[in-house]
Coordinates of C-alpha atoms in Angstrom, one line a residue:
X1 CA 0.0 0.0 0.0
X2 CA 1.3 3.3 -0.7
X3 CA 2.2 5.8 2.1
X4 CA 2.6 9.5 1.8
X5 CA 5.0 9.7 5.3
X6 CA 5.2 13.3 4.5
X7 CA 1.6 14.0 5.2
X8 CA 1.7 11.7 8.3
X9 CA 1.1 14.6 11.6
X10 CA 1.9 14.5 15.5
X11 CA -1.1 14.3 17.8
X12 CA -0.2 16.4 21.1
X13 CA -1.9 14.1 23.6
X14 CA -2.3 13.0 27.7
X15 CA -2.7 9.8 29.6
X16 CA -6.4 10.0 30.8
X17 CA -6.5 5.8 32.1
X18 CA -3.5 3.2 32.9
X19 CA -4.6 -0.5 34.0
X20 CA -2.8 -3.5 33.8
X21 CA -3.2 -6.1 31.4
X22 CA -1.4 -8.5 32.6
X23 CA 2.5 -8.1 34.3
X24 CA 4.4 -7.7 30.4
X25 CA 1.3 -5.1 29.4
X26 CA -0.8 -2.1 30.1
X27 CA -3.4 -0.8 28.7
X28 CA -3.3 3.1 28.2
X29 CA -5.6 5.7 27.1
X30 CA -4.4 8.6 25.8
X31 CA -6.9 11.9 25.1
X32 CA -6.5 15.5 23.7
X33 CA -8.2 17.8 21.0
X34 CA -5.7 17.2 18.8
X35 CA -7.4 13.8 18.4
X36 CA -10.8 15.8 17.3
X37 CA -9.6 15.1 13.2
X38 CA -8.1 11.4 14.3
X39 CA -9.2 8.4 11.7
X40 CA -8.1 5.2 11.9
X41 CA -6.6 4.1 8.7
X42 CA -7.1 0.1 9.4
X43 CA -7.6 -2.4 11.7
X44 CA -4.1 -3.1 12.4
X45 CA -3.3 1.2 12.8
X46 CA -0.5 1.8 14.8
X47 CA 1.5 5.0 15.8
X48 CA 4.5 6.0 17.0
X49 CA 4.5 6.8 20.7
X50 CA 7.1 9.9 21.8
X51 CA 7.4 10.5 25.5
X52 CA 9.9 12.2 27.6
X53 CA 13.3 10.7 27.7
X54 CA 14.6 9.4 31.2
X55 CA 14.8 12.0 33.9
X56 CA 12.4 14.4 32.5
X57 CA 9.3 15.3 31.8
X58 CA 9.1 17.9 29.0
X59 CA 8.4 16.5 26.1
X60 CA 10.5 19.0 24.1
X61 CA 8.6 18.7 20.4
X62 CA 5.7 19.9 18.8
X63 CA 3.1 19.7 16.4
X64 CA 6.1 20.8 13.7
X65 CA 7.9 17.6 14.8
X66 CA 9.9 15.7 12.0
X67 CA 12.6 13.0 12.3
X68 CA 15.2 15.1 10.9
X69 CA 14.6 17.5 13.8
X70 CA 14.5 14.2 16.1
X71 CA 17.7 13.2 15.1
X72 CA 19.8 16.5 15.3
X73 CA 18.9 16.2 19.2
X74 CA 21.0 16.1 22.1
X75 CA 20.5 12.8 23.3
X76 CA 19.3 13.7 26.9
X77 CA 16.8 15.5 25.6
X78 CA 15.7 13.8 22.8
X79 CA 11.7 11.7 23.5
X80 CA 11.7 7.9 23.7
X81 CA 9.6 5.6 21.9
X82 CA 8.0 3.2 19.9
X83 CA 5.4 1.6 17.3
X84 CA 2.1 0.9 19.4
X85 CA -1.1 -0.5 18.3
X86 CA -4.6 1.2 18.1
X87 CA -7.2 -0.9 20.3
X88 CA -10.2 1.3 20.4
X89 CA -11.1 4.7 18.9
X90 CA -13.1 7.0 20.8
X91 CA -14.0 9.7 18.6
X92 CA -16.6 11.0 20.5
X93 CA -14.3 11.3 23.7
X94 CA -11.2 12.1 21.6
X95 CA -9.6 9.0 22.9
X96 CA -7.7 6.5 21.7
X97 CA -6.4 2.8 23.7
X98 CA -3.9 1.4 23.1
X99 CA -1.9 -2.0 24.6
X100 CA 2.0 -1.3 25.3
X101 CA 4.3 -3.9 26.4
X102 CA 6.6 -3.4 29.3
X103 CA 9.9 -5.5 30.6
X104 CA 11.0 -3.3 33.3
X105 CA 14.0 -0.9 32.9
X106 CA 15.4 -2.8 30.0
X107 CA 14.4 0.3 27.6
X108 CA 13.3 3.7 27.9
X109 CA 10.2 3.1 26.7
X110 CA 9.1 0.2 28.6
X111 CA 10.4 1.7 32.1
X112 CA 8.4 5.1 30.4
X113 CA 5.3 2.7 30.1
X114 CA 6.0 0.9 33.2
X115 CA 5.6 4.3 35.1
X116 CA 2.8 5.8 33.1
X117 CA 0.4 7.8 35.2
X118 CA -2.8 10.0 34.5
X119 CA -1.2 13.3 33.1
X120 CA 1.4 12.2 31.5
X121 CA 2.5 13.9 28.1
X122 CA 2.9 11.8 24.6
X123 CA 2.9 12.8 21.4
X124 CA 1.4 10.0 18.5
X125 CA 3.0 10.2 15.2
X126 CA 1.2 9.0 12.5
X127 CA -1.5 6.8 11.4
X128 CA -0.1 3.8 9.4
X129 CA -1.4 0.4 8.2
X130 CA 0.1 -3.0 7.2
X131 CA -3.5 -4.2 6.4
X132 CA -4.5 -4.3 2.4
X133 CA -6.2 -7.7 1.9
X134 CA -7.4 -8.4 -1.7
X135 CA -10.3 -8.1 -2.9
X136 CA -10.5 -11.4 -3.5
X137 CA -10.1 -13.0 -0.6
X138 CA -11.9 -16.0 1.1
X139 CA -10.0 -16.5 4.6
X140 CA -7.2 -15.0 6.9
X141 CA -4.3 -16.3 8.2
X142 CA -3.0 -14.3 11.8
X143 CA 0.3 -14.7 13.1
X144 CA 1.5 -13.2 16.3
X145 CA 3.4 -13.0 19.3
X146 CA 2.5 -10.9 22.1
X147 CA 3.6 -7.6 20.2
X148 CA 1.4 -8.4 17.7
X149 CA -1.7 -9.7 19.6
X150 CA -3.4 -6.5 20.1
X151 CA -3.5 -6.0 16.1
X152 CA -4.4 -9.2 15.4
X153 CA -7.5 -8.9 17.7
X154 CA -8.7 -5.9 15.7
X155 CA -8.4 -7.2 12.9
X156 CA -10.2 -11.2 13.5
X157 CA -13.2 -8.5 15.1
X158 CA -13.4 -6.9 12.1
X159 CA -13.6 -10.2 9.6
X160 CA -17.0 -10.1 8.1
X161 CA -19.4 -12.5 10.0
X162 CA -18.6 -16.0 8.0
X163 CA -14.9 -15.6 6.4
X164 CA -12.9 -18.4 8.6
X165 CA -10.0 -17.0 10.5
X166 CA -7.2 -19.3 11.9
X167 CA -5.0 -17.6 14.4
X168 CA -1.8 -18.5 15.6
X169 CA -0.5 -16.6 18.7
X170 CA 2.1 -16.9 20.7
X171 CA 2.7 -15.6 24.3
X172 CA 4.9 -16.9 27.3
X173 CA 2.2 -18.3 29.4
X174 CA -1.2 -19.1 30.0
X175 CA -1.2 -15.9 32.6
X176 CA -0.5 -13.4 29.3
X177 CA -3.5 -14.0 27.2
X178 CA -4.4 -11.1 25.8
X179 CA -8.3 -10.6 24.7
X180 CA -9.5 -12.1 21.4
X181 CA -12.4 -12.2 19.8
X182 CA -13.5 -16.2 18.8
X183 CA -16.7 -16.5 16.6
X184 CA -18.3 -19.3 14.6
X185 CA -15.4 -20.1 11.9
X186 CA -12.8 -18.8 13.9
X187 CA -9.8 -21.0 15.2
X188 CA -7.8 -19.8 17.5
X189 CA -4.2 -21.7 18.4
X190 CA -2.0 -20.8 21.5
X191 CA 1.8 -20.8 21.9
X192 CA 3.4 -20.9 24.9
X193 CA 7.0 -20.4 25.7
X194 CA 7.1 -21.7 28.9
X195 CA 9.9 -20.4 30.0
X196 CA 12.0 -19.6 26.8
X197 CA 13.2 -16.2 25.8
X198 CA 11.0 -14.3 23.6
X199 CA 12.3 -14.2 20.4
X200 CA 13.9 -17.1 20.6
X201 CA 11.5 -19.9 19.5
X202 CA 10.3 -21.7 16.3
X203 CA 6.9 -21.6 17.9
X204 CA 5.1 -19.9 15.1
X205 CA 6.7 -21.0 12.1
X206 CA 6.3 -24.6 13.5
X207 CA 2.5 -24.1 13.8
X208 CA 2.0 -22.2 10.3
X209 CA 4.0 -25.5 8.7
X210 CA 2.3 -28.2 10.2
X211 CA -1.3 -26.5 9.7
X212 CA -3.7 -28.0 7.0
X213 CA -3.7 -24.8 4.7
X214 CA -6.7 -23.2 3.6
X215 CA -7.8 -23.3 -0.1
X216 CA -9.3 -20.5 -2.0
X217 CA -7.5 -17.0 -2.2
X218 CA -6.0 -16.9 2.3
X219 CA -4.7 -13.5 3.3
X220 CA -1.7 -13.6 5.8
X221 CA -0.9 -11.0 8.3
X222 CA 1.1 -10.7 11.2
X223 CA 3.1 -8.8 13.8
X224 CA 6.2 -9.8 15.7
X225 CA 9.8 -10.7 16.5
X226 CA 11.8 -9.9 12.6
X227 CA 12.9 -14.0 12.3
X228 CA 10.0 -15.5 13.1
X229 CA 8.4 -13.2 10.6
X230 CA 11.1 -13.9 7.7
X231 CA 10.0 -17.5 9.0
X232 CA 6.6 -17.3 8.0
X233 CA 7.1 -15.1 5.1
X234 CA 9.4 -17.7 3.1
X235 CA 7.1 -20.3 4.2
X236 CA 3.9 -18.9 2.4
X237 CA 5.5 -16.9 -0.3
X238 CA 8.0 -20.0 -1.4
X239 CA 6.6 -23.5 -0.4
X240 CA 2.5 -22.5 -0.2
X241 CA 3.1 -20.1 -3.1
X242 CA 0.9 -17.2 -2.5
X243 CA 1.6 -14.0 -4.1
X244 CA 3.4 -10.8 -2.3
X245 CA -0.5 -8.6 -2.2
X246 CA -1.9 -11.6 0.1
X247 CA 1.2 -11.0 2.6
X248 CA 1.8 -8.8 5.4
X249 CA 4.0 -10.1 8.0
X250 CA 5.9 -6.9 10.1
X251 CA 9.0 -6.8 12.1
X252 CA 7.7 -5.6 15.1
X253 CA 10.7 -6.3 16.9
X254 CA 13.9 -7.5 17.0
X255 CA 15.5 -10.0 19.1
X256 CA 19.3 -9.2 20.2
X257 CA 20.3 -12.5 18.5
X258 CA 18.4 -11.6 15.7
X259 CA 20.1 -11.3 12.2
X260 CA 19.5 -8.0 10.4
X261 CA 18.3 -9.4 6.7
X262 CA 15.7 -8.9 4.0
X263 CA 12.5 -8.7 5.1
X264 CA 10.7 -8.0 2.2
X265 CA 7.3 -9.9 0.9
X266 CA 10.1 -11.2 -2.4
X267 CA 11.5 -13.4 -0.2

């Protein structure tokens, strides 16, 4: 899908409502009138979250913000932050939800998250999609670890009533289920770590493999850690054999270990 980044704005906004969705997420609302003009763009929206960096709590940029400016920063007061997905869209309330993962102080956006309180300043830069099924097509394919789960959920909602969906998530343990939707034609298949290092599993890619694959026209989309994306991507694009429009599968992420490689839907 085409993207005009130039056109993309910054949405001024506070935290209005912080609860916890389980211990690795919170749910976060954020408000402002800057959000009075705010359309989603597709089920899988997502924006980029800026906060204040560690140790203050200016946010330091405006609505004239660009990445050029961001990057001729001083690092200490540069904002922190990252991709997060929409969850819910209040437009009445000109508020928007979102679910943010958090592992402690290991970044300064998770310890930013981690800390979030009613009042707090962010600004959200875009909206942007991944989403573009075809026309055509008679069934989806979700595939997604924790990162990715709050998309996902959207988007099985939003499946007409009758379209089969087969979901493949993957969390660490039974304690992080996130909420999803699970209608008449939908399966839904959990991963579980159990222990392991996210990131560091063949969990999904196992599960796409050794599913029965649908027929007709699928569309696959998913959100996670960058190799078990390439994974999936090789899988469906070079062994199943569907064309690059009927796959979406984003780096979300990227796992220390992680190699830094083509990512495209050629592969």
């Amino acid at each position: 899908m085409a993207e005009d980044i130039d056109a993309l704005r910054t949405f001024l906004t506070r935290v209005t409502a912080v609860e916890d969705v389980h211990h690795h997420m919170r749910r976060i609302t954020f408000a402002g009138d800057d959000l009075a003009d705010f359309e989603p763009v597709g089920p899988d929206t997502f924006l980029y979250m800026l906060v204040a960096p560690p140790g203050r709590t200016e946010l330091g940029i405006g609505h004239d913000f660009t990445w050029t400016a961001y990057f001729a920063m001083a690092d200490d007061v540069r904002p922190v932050g990252g991709y997060y997905t929409l969850v819910e869209w209040r437009p009445e309330a000109r508020e928007l939800v979102m679910h943010l993962m958090t592992h402690g102080d290991t970044g300064p956006a998770s310890a930013w998250v981690g800390r979030a309180q009613i009042g707090d300043h962010a600004a959200l830069w875009g909206p942007r999609t991944a989403y573009d099924p075809p026309a055509d097509t008679t069934s989806f394919v979700l595939v997604a670890d924790e990162t990715g789960v709050p998309a996902a959920s959207v988007i099985a909602a939003e499946v007409p009533d009758g379209v089969p969906v087969l979901a493949f998530l993957e969390i660490g343990s039974e304690d992080e289920r996130q909420p999803f939707p699970e209608r008449e034609g939908h399966e839904v298949v959990w991963l579980h770590r159990d222990g392991a290092e996210p990131g560091t599993t063949t969990l999904l890619a196992d599960a796409v493999r050794a599913a029965a694959w649908p027929g007709g026209s699928p569309y696959v989309w998913g959100g996670g850690e960058s190799r078990a994306m390439t994974a999936v991507r090789r899988y469906v694009r070079r062994e199943i054999g569907l064309p690059r429009e009927a796959v979406s599968l984003v780096a979300y992420w990227r796992h220390a270990d992680s190699p830094v490689e083509s990512t495209t839907d050629d592969d």
